[in-house]
Coordinates of C-alpha atoms in Angstrom, one line a residue:
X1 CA -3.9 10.2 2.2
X2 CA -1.6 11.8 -0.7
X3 CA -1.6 14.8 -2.7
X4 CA -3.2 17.8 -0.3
X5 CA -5.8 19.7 -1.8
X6 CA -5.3 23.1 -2.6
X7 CA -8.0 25.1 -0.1
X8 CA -10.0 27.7 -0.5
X9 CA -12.2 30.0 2.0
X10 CA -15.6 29.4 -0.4
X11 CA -18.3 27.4 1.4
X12 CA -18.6 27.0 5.2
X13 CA -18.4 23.9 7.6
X14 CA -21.5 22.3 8.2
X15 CA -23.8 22.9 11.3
X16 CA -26.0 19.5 10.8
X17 CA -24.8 16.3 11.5
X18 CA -22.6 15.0 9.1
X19 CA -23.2 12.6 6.1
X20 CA -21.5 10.3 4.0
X21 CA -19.8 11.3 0.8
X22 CA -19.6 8.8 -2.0
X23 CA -17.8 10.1 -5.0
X24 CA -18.5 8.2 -8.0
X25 CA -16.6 8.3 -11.6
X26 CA -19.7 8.4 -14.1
X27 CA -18.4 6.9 -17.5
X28 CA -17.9 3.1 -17.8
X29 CA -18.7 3.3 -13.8
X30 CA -22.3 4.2 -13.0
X31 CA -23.5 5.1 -16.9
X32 CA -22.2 3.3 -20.2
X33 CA -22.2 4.5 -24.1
X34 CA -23.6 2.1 -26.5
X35 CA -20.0 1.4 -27.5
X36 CA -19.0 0.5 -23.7
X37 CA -23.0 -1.9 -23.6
X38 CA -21.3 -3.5 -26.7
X39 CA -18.1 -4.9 -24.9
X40 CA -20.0 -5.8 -22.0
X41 CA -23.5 -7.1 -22.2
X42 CA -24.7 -9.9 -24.1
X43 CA -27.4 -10.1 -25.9
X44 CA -29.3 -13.0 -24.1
X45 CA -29.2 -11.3 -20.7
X46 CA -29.9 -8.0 -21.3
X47 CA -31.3 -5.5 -18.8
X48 CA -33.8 -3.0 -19.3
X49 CA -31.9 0.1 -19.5
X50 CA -32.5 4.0 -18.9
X51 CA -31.4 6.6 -21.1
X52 CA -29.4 9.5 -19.2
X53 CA -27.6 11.8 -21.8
X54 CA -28.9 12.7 -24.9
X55 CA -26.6 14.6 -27.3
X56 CA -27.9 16.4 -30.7
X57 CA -31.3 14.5 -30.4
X58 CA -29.7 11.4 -29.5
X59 CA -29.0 9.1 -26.7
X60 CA -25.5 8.8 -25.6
X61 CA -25.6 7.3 -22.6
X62 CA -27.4 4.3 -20.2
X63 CA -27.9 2.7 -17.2
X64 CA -29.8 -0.1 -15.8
X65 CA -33.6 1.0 -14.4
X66 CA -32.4 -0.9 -11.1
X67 CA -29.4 1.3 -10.9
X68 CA -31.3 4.2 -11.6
X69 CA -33.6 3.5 -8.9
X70 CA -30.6 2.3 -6.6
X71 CA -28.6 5.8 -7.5
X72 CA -32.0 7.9 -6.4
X73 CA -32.3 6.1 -3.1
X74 CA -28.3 6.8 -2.5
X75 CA -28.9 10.6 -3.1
X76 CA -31.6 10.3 -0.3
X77 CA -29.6 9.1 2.3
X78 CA -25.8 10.2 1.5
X79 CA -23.8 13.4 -0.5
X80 CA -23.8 11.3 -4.1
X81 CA -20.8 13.7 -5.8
X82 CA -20.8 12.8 -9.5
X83 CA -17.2 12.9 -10.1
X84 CA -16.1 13.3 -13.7
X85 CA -13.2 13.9 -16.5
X86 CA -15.5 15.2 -18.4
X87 CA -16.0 19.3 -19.3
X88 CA -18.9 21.0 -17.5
X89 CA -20.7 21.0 -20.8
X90 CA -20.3 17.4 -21.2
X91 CA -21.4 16.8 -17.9
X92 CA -24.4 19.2 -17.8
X93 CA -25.5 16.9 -20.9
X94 CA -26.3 14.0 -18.3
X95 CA -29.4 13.6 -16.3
X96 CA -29.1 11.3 -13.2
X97 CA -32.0 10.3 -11.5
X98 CA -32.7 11.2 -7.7
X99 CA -31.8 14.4 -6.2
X100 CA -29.9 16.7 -8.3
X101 CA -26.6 16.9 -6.5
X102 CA -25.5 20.0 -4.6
X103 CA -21.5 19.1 -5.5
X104 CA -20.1 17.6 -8.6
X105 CA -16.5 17.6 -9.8
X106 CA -15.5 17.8 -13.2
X107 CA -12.6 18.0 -15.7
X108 CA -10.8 15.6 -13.3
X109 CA -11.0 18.2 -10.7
X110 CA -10.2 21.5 -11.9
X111 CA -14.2 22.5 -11.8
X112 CA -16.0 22.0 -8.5
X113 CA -19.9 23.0 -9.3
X114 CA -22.2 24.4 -6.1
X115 CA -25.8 23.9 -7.3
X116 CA -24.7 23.7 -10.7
X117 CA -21.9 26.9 -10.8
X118 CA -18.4 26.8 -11.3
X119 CA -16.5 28.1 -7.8
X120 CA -14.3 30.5 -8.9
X121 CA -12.0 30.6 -6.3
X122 CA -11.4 26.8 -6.2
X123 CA -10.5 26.9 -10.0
X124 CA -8.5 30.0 -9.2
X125 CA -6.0 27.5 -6.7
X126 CA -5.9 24.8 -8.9
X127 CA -4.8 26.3 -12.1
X128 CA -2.4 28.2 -10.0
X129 CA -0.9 24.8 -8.8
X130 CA -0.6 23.5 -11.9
X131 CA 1.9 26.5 -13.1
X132 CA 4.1 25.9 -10.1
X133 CA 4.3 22.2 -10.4
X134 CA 4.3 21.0 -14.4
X135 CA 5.2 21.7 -17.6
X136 CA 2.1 23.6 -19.3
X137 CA -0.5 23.1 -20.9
X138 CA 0.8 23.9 -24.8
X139 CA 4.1 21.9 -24.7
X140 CA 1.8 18.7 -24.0
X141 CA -0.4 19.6 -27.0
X142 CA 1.9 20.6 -29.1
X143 CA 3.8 17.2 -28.4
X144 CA 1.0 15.4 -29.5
X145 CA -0.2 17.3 -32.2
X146 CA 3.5 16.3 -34.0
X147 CA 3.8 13.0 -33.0
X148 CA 0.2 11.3 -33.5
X149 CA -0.6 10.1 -37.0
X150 CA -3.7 11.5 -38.4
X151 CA -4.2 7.9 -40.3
X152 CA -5.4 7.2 -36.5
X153 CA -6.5 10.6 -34.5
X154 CA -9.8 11.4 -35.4
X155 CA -10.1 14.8 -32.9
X156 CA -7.9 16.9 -31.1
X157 CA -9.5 18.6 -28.0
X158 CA -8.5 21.2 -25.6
X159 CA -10.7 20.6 -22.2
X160 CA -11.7 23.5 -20.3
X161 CA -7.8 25.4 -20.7
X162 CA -6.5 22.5 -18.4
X163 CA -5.8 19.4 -20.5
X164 CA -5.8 17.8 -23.5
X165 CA -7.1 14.6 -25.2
X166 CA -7.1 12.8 -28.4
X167 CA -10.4 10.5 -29.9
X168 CA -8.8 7.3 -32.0
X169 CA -9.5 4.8 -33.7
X170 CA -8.7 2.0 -31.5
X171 CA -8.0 -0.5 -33.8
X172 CA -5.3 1.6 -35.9
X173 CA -3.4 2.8 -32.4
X174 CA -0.1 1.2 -32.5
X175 CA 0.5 0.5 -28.8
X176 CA 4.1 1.8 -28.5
X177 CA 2.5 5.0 -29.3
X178 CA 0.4 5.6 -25.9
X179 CA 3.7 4.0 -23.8
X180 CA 6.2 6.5 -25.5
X181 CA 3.7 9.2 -24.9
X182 CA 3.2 7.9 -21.2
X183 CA 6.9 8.1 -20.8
X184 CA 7.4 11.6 -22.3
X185 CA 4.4 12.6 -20.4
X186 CA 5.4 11.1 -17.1
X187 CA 8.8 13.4 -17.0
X188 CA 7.0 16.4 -17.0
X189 CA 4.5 16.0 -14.3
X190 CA 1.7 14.9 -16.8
X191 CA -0.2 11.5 -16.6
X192 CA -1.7 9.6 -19.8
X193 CA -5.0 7.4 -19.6
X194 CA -6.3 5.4 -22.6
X195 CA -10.2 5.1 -21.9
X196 CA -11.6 3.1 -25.2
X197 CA -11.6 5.7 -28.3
X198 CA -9.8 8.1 -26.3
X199 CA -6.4 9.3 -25.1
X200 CA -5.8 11.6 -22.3
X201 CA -3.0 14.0 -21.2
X202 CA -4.0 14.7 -17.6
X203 CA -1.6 17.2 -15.2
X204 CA -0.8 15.3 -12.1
X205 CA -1.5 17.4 -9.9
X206 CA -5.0 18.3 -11.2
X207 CA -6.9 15.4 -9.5
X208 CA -10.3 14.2 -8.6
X209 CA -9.3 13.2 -4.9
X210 CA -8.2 16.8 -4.1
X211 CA -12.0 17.8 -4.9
X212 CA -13.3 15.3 -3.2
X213 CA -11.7 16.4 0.0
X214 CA -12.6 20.1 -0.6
X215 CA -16.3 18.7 -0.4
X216 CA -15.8 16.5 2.4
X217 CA -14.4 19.3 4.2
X218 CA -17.5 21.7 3.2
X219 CA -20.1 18.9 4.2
X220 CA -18.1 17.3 7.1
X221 CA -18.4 14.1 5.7
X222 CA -16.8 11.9 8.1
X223 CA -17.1 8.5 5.7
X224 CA -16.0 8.6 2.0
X225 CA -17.1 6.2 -0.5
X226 CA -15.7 6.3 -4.1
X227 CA -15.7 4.2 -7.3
X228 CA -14.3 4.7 -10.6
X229 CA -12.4 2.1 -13.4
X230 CA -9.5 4.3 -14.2
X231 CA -5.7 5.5 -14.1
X232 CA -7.3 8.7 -13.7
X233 CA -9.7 7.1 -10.5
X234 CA -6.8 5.8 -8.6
X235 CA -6.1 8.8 -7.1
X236 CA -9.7 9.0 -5.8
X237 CA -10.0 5.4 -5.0
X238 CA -6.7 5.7 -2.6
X239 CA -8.2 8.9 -0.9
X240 CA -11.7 7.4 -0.2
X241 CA -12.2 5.5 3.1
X242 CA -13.6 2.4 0.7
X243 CA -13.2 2.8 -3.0
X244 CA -14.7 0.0 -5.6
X245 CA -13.1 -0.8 -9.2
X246 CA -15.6 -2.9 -11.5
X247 CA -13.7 -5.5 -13.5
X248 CA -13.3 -3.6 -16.5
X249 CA -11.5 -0.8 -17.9
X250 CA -7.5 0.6 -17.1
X251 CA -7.6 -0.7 -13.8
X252 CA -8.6 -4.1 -13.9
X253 CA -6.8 -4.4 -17.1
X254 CA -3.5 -4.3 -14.6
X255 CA -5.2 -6.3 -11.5
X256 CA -4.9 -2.7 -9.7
X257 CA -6.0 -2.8 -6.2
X258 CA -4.9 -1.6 -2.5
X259 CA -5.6 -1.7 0.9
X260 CA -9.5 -0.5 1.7
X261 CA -10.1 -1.1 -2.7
X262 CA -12.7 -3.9 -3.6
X263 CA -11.5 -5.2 -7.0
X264 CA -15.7 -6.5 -8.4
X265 CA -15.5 -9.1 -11.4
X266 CA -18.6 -7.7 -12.0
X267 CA -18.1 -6.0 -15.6
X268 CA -20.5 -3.3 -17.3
X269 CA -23.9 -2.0 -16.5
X270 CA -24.2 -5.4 -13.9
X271 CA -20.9 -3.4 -12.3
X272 CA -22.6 -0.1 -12.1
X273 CA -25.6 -1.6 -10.4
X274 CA -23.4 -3.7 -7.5
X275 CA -21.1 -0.7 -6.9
X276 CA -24.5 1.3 -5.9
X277 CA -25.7 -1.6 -4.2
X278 CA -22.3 -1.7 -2.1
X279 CA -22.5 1.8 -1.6
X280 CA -25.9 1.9 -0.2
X281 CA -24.9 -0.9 2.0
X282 CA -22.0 1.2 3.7
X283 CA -24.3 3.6 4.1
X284 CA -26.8 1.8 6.1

């Protein structure tokens, strides 16, 4: 496995018998915008679909009923860690069905929640890492703040003090623009991830994998599971046991895959539901 995680002396080792882990990116993975149903469902074979986030009176995001019902029996029989990008805000918006989880991880691993709190100490060792080992936070932003072209950007956003990212309009994005950022970006320790209306500056060393093995170590999980569709998820796909890409998004866009990573051609909310059905299979 690659990039240790930083440790901390919050939580103890379990006394019970371990359990699996499966950590599972949420967005374009396990739940889907109306924008991400759009590119990936037609019409004539549509599922019925559950609502799970609803922003400002409105919902934001869905899954299938069968993957709802697959995702509660998971969280009966394993550690299901929701594992996310987004800000603890945006997370808490979601509702997942089954057990509310005891872990999550969010803002790509700078957050781990216990029962729904922040652990201070854990954020205390990460933002400390990322001071030692890349450039900060403001020369990123500031880089992009002069070089992208309002004609395009629609938002600039700051995510939880620890990175940045932009909302586009897709269509307008000259290409060159996100590989000259990726380039500047990759020289001082940064990573960039373009996830459909939105571009992100991620530190490297602020990754979901390290927080997934900070949980495993807390349950004693001696089998982890993980799925997720992005540049950001490769990290957490490598340091899983088994990982699972669907055949969409950042990954599969580049035919991505290693040794113990199923590649699905599955692609949208049919993905979500076979990587719970895989996962529940490991399980068992």
């Amino acid at each position: 496995m690659t990039n240790a995680a930083p440790t901390t002396n919050s939580g103890s080792l379990p006394t019970s018998s371990p359990r699996v882990l499966v950590a599972s990116d949420l967005d374009r993975t396990l739940i889907y915008s109306s924008a991400a149903l759009a590119l990936t469902m037609p019409d004539a074979r549509a599922p019925r679909l559950l609502s799970v986030e609803v922003h400002e009176s409105k919902p934001l995001s869905y899954m299938t009923e069968t993957a709802a019902g697959l995702l509660a029996e998971l969280g009966d029989v394993a550690d299901f860690v929701p594992t996310t990008t987004r800000t603890r805000k945006q997370y808490q918006r979601i509702q997942l069905p089954g057990p509310a989880p005891k872990y999550a991880i969010c803002a790509n691993g700078g957050h781990l929640l216990v029962d729904g709190v922040t652990d201070a100490e854990w954020h205390a060792s990460v933002t400390e890492r990322l001071a030692r080992e890349c450039a900060p936070l403001d020369e990123v932003r500031e880089h992009m703040e002069a070089t992208a072209d309002p004609a395009w950007v629609r938002k600039h956003r700051l995510a939880e003090d620890l990175f940045v990212y932009l909302v586009v309009e897709r269509e307008l994005l000259p290409e060159d623009w996100v590989k000259e950022l990726a380039v500047w970006a990759e020289n001082r320790g940064w990573t960039v991830s373009l996830q459909g209306r939105k571009i992100y500056a991620v530190p490297k060393p602020l990754t979901k994998s390290a927080a997934m093995r900070e949980v495993a170590r807390r349950t004693g999980a001696t089998l982890t599971l993980a799925a997720g569709d992005s540049l950001l998820d490769a990290d957490l796909l490598l340091a899983a046991d088994r990982g699972w890409r669907p055949g969409h998004g950042e990954l599969a866009d580049v035919g991505w895959t290693a040794p113990g990573i199923t590649a699905l051609p599955e692609r949208g909310v049919a993905a979500g539901e076979r990587i719970l059905r895989e996962f529940l299979g490991e399980v068992r």
